Amino acid sequence: MDIPDELVARLRAAQNVVVFTGAGVSAESGIPTFRERQTGLWERFSAEELATPSAFERDPALVWGWYEWRRAKVLSAQPNPAHLAIAAMEKHVPHLTLVTQNVDDLHERAGSHDVVHLHGSIVRPHCQRCRQPFTAQGSPPSLTADTQKIQPPTCTHCGGHIRPGVVWFGESLPTLEWEAANAAARNCDVFLCVGTSAVVYPAAGLTLIAHRAGATTAQINPNPTELDGDVSFDLKGAAGVILPALVQKTWAHECGVAI
Ligand code: BJW
Ligand code: ZN
């Protein structure tokens, strides 16, 4: 698809840019999204049985086993051209804030710095009771099934269960991260919303916060979302195609641009 000249001009002139990502940015790395028909995780698994505090209370081994299966997927995945293009933007934009809902570490592995993780990290578990980080975690076991039960490790400080370091439904987002994302959305010139269905709050509200504060907003997604009609530019297509093209068109005139 054609990248709009006006978006390129606004991005080139911007001092403060926010890139806000969802599961779609990692889809081309082979990490399943949540809500897409047929391939989304919530098509095959129940969010209530796996991604809530009460699910972990009820059956910690089921929940831990499922997250170990997903952690193994993340560890064997590689950043794709969308992650790389976002990392390259950091070199051209005076102040770029990368806010992600994703629990994988593919942005970091692509070279992005100071990534704001609103929904936590699947590679950084902690104790459910005393919140101490759990560091003695090696590679996940080779799992034959996505619903294989695995007893979670025990905290060496207090004996509590170790839990995945992610934000489940009904849990608050980490305060510092949420405040940083909110402030960045309110103060940016350009806000790029990439690969999210924009249904999970409060994160889903960030694009509209930026839009109402006067930012240029652009959505990059091959499918319809809740934000259709509410953004300045709607780029319908895969992030791994559109983002490299956007970076190339915006900064190709700068010497040595590489993505
Ligand atoms: C591509 C692509 C390509 C594909 N290129 N794009 C009513 C009832 C009950 C609860 C609520 C309610 N209203 C609000 C709430 C609260 C709830 C919520 O929002 N629920 C809604 C679903 C209704 N929110 C919360 O509970 C949050 N906490 C909170 O609000 O605290 C206050 C509170 C306290 C006490 C009680 C109640 C509230 C916490 C939300 C935590 C979300 N956690 C998850 C799981 C994380 C752990 C894990 O990974 O297992 O986070 S849910 C899941 O959704 C995950 C994601 O980060 C999040 C967002 O999903 P995302 O990224 O948008 O993925 P998809 O699959 O939806 O979309 C992918 C998109 O990519 C699609 O559009 C594709 O088209 C696109 N795509 N290929 C570009 N190549
Ligand atoms: Zn503990």
mmCIF file of C-alpha atoms and ligand atoms in Angstrom, residues 127-132 155 157-160, ligand 2:
data_model
loop_
_atom_site.group_PDB
_atom_site.id
_atom_site.type_symbol
_atom_site.label_atom_id
_atom_site.label_comp_id
_atom_site.label_asym_id
_atom_site.label_seq_id
_atom_site.Cartn_x
_atom_site.Cartn_y
_atom_site.Cartn_z
ATOM 1 C CA CYS A 127 6.421 -14.740 43.532
ATOM 2 C CA GLN A 128 2.670 -14.423 43.867
ATOM 3 C CA ARG A 129 2.957 -13.748 47.604
ATOM 4 C CA CYS A 130 6.072 -11.550 48.148
ATOM 5 C CA ARG A 131 6.573 -10.404 44.507
ATOM 6 C CA GLN A 132 10.318 -11.255 44.528
ATOM 7 C CA CYS A 155 9.669 -19.032 46.086
ATOM 8 C CA HIS A 157 12.128 -16.372 50.135
ATOM 9 C CA CYS A 158 8.624 -17.158 51.354
ATOM 10 C CA GLY A 159 7.507 -20.514 49.932
ATOM 11 C CA GLY A 160 4.760 -18.950 47.798
HETATM 12 ZN ZN ZN B 2 7.918 -15.147 47.825
#
